[in-house]
Amino acid sequence: EESKDRLKNKQDALLLIEVSQAEQKLRLGLHHDCIEALNDIRSRIEQLSDVDAKVFSSLAHVHGLYYKRKDDHENYYKSCLQYLAYTPTSDMSDAEKKELSTKMGMSILLGKNVFNIAELLDKDIINSLIGTPFEWLYHMMKTLGEGKISDFEKTVKEHNEYISKFPNIVSEMQYLEQKVRIIAFLEMIF
């Protein structure tokens, strides 16, 4: 029994090292090598049982870094949700919570197919934006995710000064208006 625990810990340690190596490849600009390594690790993990949550957390984190580097907002958001599923927010500093919430919020606004906003709204981490210069983002995510069309429009008007500092969001505003309507429709159905 004890030897199995040691083997499991060794297995987890080796997987964490491999994830760390993939992250280094990403930092060196070897994007293709990074994603190949991450996909290989993921496929091997899926064949294993009893893998430590830290391995899943680390894997999701590096996937998120990869997708962020590629400006793939949808997959970045999904990776961050997976990261949050395996990472207790108590293990994160306030600055890390704010940074992750901000980046995930931007991905919600810029990701064409990001509609599962409620998953993030259910997590306390987004409250880290309250009282910061990005509180406007909190309100946009909340009204967008709840499909409250008039509240969303009101939030956009109230926080236009901050929103205008992000040309990529301004250029997506027409789509965001459609997105809030789609979410409102989905809320009516379900």
mmCIF file of C-alpha atoms in Angstrom:
data_model
loop_
_atom_site.group_PDB
_atom_site.id
_atom_site.type_symbol
_atom_site.label_atom_id
_atom_site.label_comp_id
_atom_site.label_asym_id
_atom_site.label_seq_id
_atom_site.Cartn_x
_atom_site.Cartn_y
_atom_site.Cartn_z
ATOM 1 C CA GLU A 1 0.000 0.000 0.000
ATOM 2 C CA GLU A 2 2.743 2.472 0.974
ATOM 3 C CA SER A 3 4.734 1.661 -2.169
ATOM 4 C CA LYS A 4 1.650 2.403 -4.295
ATOM 5 C CA ASP A 5 1.376 5.841 -2.646
ATOM 6 C CA ARG A 6 5.039 6.541 -3.376
ATOM 7 C CA LEU A 7 4.600 5.396 -6.980
ATOM 8 C CA LYS A 8 1.535 7.609 -7.364
ATOM 9 C CA ASN A 9 3.427 10.574 -5.944
ATOM 10 C CA LYS A 10 6.320 9.829 -8.296
ATOM 11 C CA GLN A 11 3.873 9.604 -11.200
ATOM 12 C CA ASP A 12 2.332 12.964 -10.251
ATOM 13 C CA ALA A 13 5.772 14.532 -9.837
ATOM 14 C CA LEU A 14 6.860 13.311 -13.274
ATOM 15 C CA LEU A 15 3.662 14.643 -14.835
ATOM 16 C CA LEU A 16 4.175 18.018 -13.147
ATOM 17 C CA ILE A 17 7.725 18.132 -14.508
ATOM 18 C CA GLU A 18 6.453 17.393 -18.002
ATOM 19 C CA VAL A 19 3.828 20.143 -17.734
ATOM 20 C CA SER A 20 6.554 22.519 -16.538
ATOM 21 C CA GLN A 21 8.698 21.556 -19.527
ATOM 22 C CA ALA A 22 5.770 22.282 -21.850
ATOM 23 C CA GLU A 23 5.411 25.702 -20.213
ATOM 24 C CA GLN A 24 9.096 26.377 -20.844
ATOM 25 C CA LYS A 25 8.615 25.471 -24.517
ATOM 26 C CA LEU A 26 5.824 28.025 -24.665
ATOM 27 C CA ARG A 27 8.043 30.678 -23.093
ATOM 28 C CA LEU A 28 10.697 29.916 -25.701
ATOM 29 C CA GLY A 29 8.150 30.444 -28.473
ATOM 30 C CA LEU A 30 7.943 26.751 -29.360
ATOM 31 C CA HIS A 31 4.156 26.819 -29.512
ATOM 32 C CA HIS A 32 3.718 23.684 -31.601
ATOM 33 C CA ASP A 33 6.017 21.685 -29.328
ATOM 34 C CA CYS A 34 4.181 23.012 -26.281
ATOM 35 C CA ILE A 35 0.695 22.020 -27.435
ATOM 36 C CA GLU A 36 1.929 18.618 -28.617
ATOM 37 C CA ALA A 37 3.415 17.983 -25.179
ATOM 38 C CA LEU A 38 0.257 19.178 -23.412
ATOM 39 C CA ASN A 39 -1.977 17.005 -25.581
ATOM 40 C CA ASP A 40 0.281 13.991 -24.984
ATOM 41 C CA ILE A 41 0.196 14.558 -21.220
ATOM 42 C CA ARG A 42 -3.587 14.979 -21.278
ATOM 43 C CA SER A 43 -4.122 11.758 -23.222
ATOM 44 C CA ARG A 44 -1.900 9.841 -20.791
ATOM 45 C CA ILE A 45 -3.640 11.344 -17.763
ATOM 46 C CA GLU A 46 -7.005 10.247 -19.148
ATOM 47 C CA GLN A 47 -5.746 6.644 -19.023
ATOM 48 C CA LEU A 48 -4.692 6.931 -15.376
ATOM 49 C CA SER A 49 -6.694 6.861 -12.204
ATOM 50 C CA ASP A 50 -6.133 8.808 -9.035
ATOM 51 C CA VAL A 51 -4.086 11.646 -10.514
ATOM 52 C CA ASP A 52 -3.566 14.510 -8.072
ATOM 53 C CA ALA A 53 -5.630 17.660 -8.628
ATOM 54 C CA LYS A 54 -2.402 19.693 -8.779
ATOM 55 C CA VAL A 55 -1.510 17.917 -12.019
ATOM 56 C CA PHE A 56 -4.884 18.800 -13.560
ATOM 57 C CA SER A 57 -4.568 22.351 -12.245
ATOM 58 C CA SER A 58 -1.096 22.771 -13.702
ATOM 59 C CA LEU A 59 -2.119 21.252 -17.030
ATOM 60 C CA ALA A 60 -5.153 23.561 -17.323
ATOM 61 C CA HIS A 61 -3.013 26.562 -16.344
ATOM 62 C CA VAL A 62 -0.447 25.928 -19.071
ATOM 63 C CA HIS A 63 -3.197 25.226 -21.608
ATOM 64 C CA GLY A 64 -4.610 28.628 -20.631
ATOM 65 C CA LEU A 65 -1.238 30.292 -21.157
ATOM 66 C CA TYR A 66 -0.976 28.669 -24.571
ATOM 67 C CA TYR A 67 -4.453 29.785 -25.658
ATOM 68 C CA LYS A 68 -3.883 33.276 -24.269
ATOM 69 C CA ARG A 69 -0.718 33.532 -26.350
ATOM 70 C CA LYS A 70 -2.709 32.431 -29.407
ATOM 71 C CA ASP A 71 -5.557 34.906 -28.703
ATOM 72 C CA ASP A 72 -7.980 31.969 -28.634
ATOM 73 C CA HIS A 73 -10.466 33.487 -26.193
ATOM 74 C CA GLU A 74 -12.894 30.584 -26.146
ATOM 75 C CA ASN A 75 -10.323 27.906 -25.322
ATOM 76 C CA TYR A 76 -8.555 30.244 -22.912
ATOM 77 C CA TYR A 77 -11.807 30.681 -21.009
ATOM 78 C CA LYS A 78 -12.464 26.916 -20.967
ATOM 79 C CA SER A 79 -8.939 26.225 -19.729
ATOM 80 C CA CYS A 80 -9.324 28.796 -16.969
ATOM 81 C CA LEU A 81 -12.606 27.240 -15.859
ATOM 82 C CA GLN A 82 -10.828 23.881 -15.652
ATOM 83 C CA TYR A 83 -8.004 25.526 -13.724
ATOM 84 C CA LEU A 84 -10.504 26.964 -11.250
ATOM 85 C CA ALA A 85 -12.167 23.566 -10.879
ATOM 86 C CA TYR A 86 -8.886 22.071 -9.637
ATOM 87 C CA THR A 87 -7.386 25.064 -7.858
ATOM 88 C CA PRO A 88 -8.756 26.324 -4.547
ATOM 89 C CA THR A 89 -8.996 30.110 -4.653
ATOM 90 C CA SER A 90 -7.494 30.082 -1.167
ATOM 91 C CA ASP A 91 -4.241 29.034 -2.887
ATOM 92 C CA MET A 92 -4.313 32.209 -4.987
ATOM 93 C CA SER A 93 -3.180 35.672 -3.959
ATOM 94 C CA ASP A 94 -5.546 38.624 -4.313
ATOM 95 C CA ALA A 95 -3.468 39.870 -7.242
ATOM 96 C CA GLU A 96 -3.726 36.475 -8.978
ATOM 97 C CA LYS A 97 -7.483 36.438 -8.477
ATOM 98 C CA LYS A 98 -7.848 39.933 -9.956
ATOM 99 C CA GLU A 99 -5.590 39.136 -12.901
ATOM 100 C CA LEU A 100 -7.358 35.868 -13.715
ATOM 101 C CA SER A 101 -10.806 37.453 -13.329
ATOM 102 C CA THR A 102 -9.813 40.306 -15.619
ATOM 103 C CA LYS A 103 -8.396 38.019 -18.300
ATOM 104 C CA MET A 104 -11.374 35.673 -18.118
ATOM 105 C CA GLY A 105 -13.728 38.646 -18.308
ATOM 106 C CA MET A 106 -11.977 39.927 -21.404
ATOM 107 C CA SER A 107 -12.247 36.455 -22.927
ATOM 108 C CA ILE A 108 -15.982 36.444 -22.234
ATOM 109 C CA LEU A 109 -16.348 39.760 -24.032
ATOM 110 C CA LEU A 110 -14.059 38.874 -26.943
ATOM 111 C CA GLY A 111 -14.859 35.178 -27.354
ATOM 112 C CA LYS A 112 -17.424 34.651 -30.083
ATOM 113 C CA ASN A 113 -18.690 31.364 -28.664
ATOM 114 C CA VAL A 114 -18.383 31.976 -24.929
ATOM 115 C CA PHE A 115 -21.898 31.678 -23.550
ATOM 116 C CA ASN A 116 -21.344 29.653 -20.359
ATOM 117 C CA ILE A 117 -20.695 32.799 -18.356
ATOM 118 C CA ALA A 118 -22.771 31.569 -15.424
ATOM 119 C CA GLU A 119 -19.996 29.100 -14.557
ATOM 120 C CA LEU A 120 -17.719 32.001 -13.736
ATOM 121 C CA LEU A 121 -20.471 34.080 -12.137
ATOM 122 C CA ASP A 122 -21.005 31.219 -9.662
ATOM 123 C CA LYS A 123 -17.428 31.548 -8.424
ATOM 124 C CA ASP A 124 -16.352 34.048 -5.783
ATOM 125 C CA ILE A 125 -13.200 34.885 -7.724
ATOM 126 C CA ILE A 126 -14.963 37.502 -9.856
ATOM 127 C CA ASN A 127 -15.773 39.487 -6.717
ATOM 128 C CA SER A 128 -12.059 40.355 -6.695
ATOM 129 C CA LEU A 129 -12.860 42.964 -9.371
ATOM 130 C CA ILE A 130 -15.190 44.919 -7.094
ATOM 131 C CA GLY A 131 -13.534 48.105 -5.895
ATOM 132 C CA THR A 132 -10.855 47.996 -8.626
ATOM 133 C CA PRO A 133 -10.482 49.908 -11.882
ATOM 134 C CA PHE A 134 -11.997 46.821 -13.542
ATOM 135 C CA GLU A 135 -15.252 46.856 -11.614
ATOM 136 C CA TRP A 136 -16.936 47.825 -14.893
ATOM 137 C CA LEU A 137 -15.874 44.426 -16.261
ATOM 138 C CA TYR A 138 -17.536 42.692 -13.303
ATOM 139 C CA HIS A 139 -20.807 44.498 -14.054
ATOM 140 C CA MET A 140 -20.578 43.758 -17.773
ATOM 141 C CA MET A 141 -19.986 40.054 -17.125
ATOM 142 C CA LYS A 142 -22.808 39.911 -14.615
ATOM 143 C CA THR A 143 -25.433 41.616 -16.767
ATOM 144 C CA LEU A 144 -24.275 39.787 -19.897
ATOM 145 C CA GLY A 145 -24.223 36.403 -18.173
ATOM 146 C CA GLU A 146 -27.692 36.909 -16.710
ATOM 147 C CA GLY A 147 -29.053 38.018 -20.092
ATOM 148 C CA LYS A 148 -30.381 41.288 -18.703
ATOM 149 C CA ILE A 149 -30.531 43.366 -21.871
ATOM 150 C CA SER A 150 -31.509 46.745 -20.399
ATOM 151 C CA ASP A 151 -29.096 46.352 -17.466
ATOM 152 C CA PHE A 152 -26.317 45.461 -19.899
ATOM 153 C CA GLU A 153 -27.036 48.531 -22.023
ATOM 154 C CA LYS A 154 -27.145 50.691 -18.894
ATOM 155 C CA THR A 155 -23.820 49.228 -17.693
ATOM 156 C CA VAL A 156 -22.203 49.943 -21.061
ATOM 157 C CA LYS A 157 -23.377 53.571 -20.931
ATOM 158 C CA GLU A 158 -22.320 54.038 -17.297
ATOM 159 C CA HIS A 159 -18.855 52.612 -17.876
ATOM 160 C CA ASN A 160 -18.227 53.875 -21.403
ATOM 161 C CA GLU A 161 -15.205 55.874 -20.200
ATOM 162 C CA TYR A 162 -13.441 52.653 -19.142
ATOM 163 C CA ILE A 163 -14.703 50.517 -22.010
ATOM 164 C CA SER A 164 -13.454 53.049 -24.566
ATOM 165 C CA LYS A 165 -9.893 52.362 -23.367
ATOM 166 C CA PHE A 166 -10.172 48.876 -24.913
ATOM 167 C CA PRO A 167 -10.585 49.211 -28.688
ATOM 168 C CA ASN A 168 -10.923 45.449 -29.127
ATOM 169 C CA ILE A 169 -14.012 45.484 -26.885
ATOM 170 C CA VAL A 170 -15.411 48.597 -28.561
ATOM 171 C CA SER A 171 -15.110 46.857 -31.934
ATOM 172 C CA GLU A 172 -17.088 43.885 -30.560
ATOM 173 C CA MET A 173 -19.867 45.965 -28.990
ATOM 174 C CA GLN A 174 -22.419 45.174 -31.695
ATOM 175 C CA TYR A 175 -21.751 41.463 -31.237
ATOM 176 C CA LEU A 176 -21.992 41.835 -27.439
ATOM 177 C CA GLU A 177 -25.425 43.387 -27.858
ATOM 178 C CA GLN A 178 -26.437 40.326 -29.878
ATOM 179 C CA LYS A 179 -24.800 38.027 -27.342
ATOM 180 C CA VAL A 180 -26.803 39.434 -24.412
ATOM 181 C CA ARG A 181 -29.975 38.898 -26.426
ATOM 182 C CA ILE A 182 -28.992 35.302 -27.194
ATOM 183 C CA ILE A 183 -28.307 34.671 -23.509
ATOM 184 C CA ALA A 184 -31.621 36.315 -22.568
ATOM 185 C CA PHE A 185 -33.381 34.002 -25.017
ATOM 186 C CA LEU A 186 -31.574 30.964 -23.588
ATOM 187 C CA GLU A 187 -32.555 32.047 -20.056
ATOM 188 C CA MET A 188 -36.210 32.178 -21.148
ATOM 189 C CA ILE A 189 -36.026 28.665 -22.587
ATOM 190 C CA PHE A 190 -34.318 27.110 -19.595
#
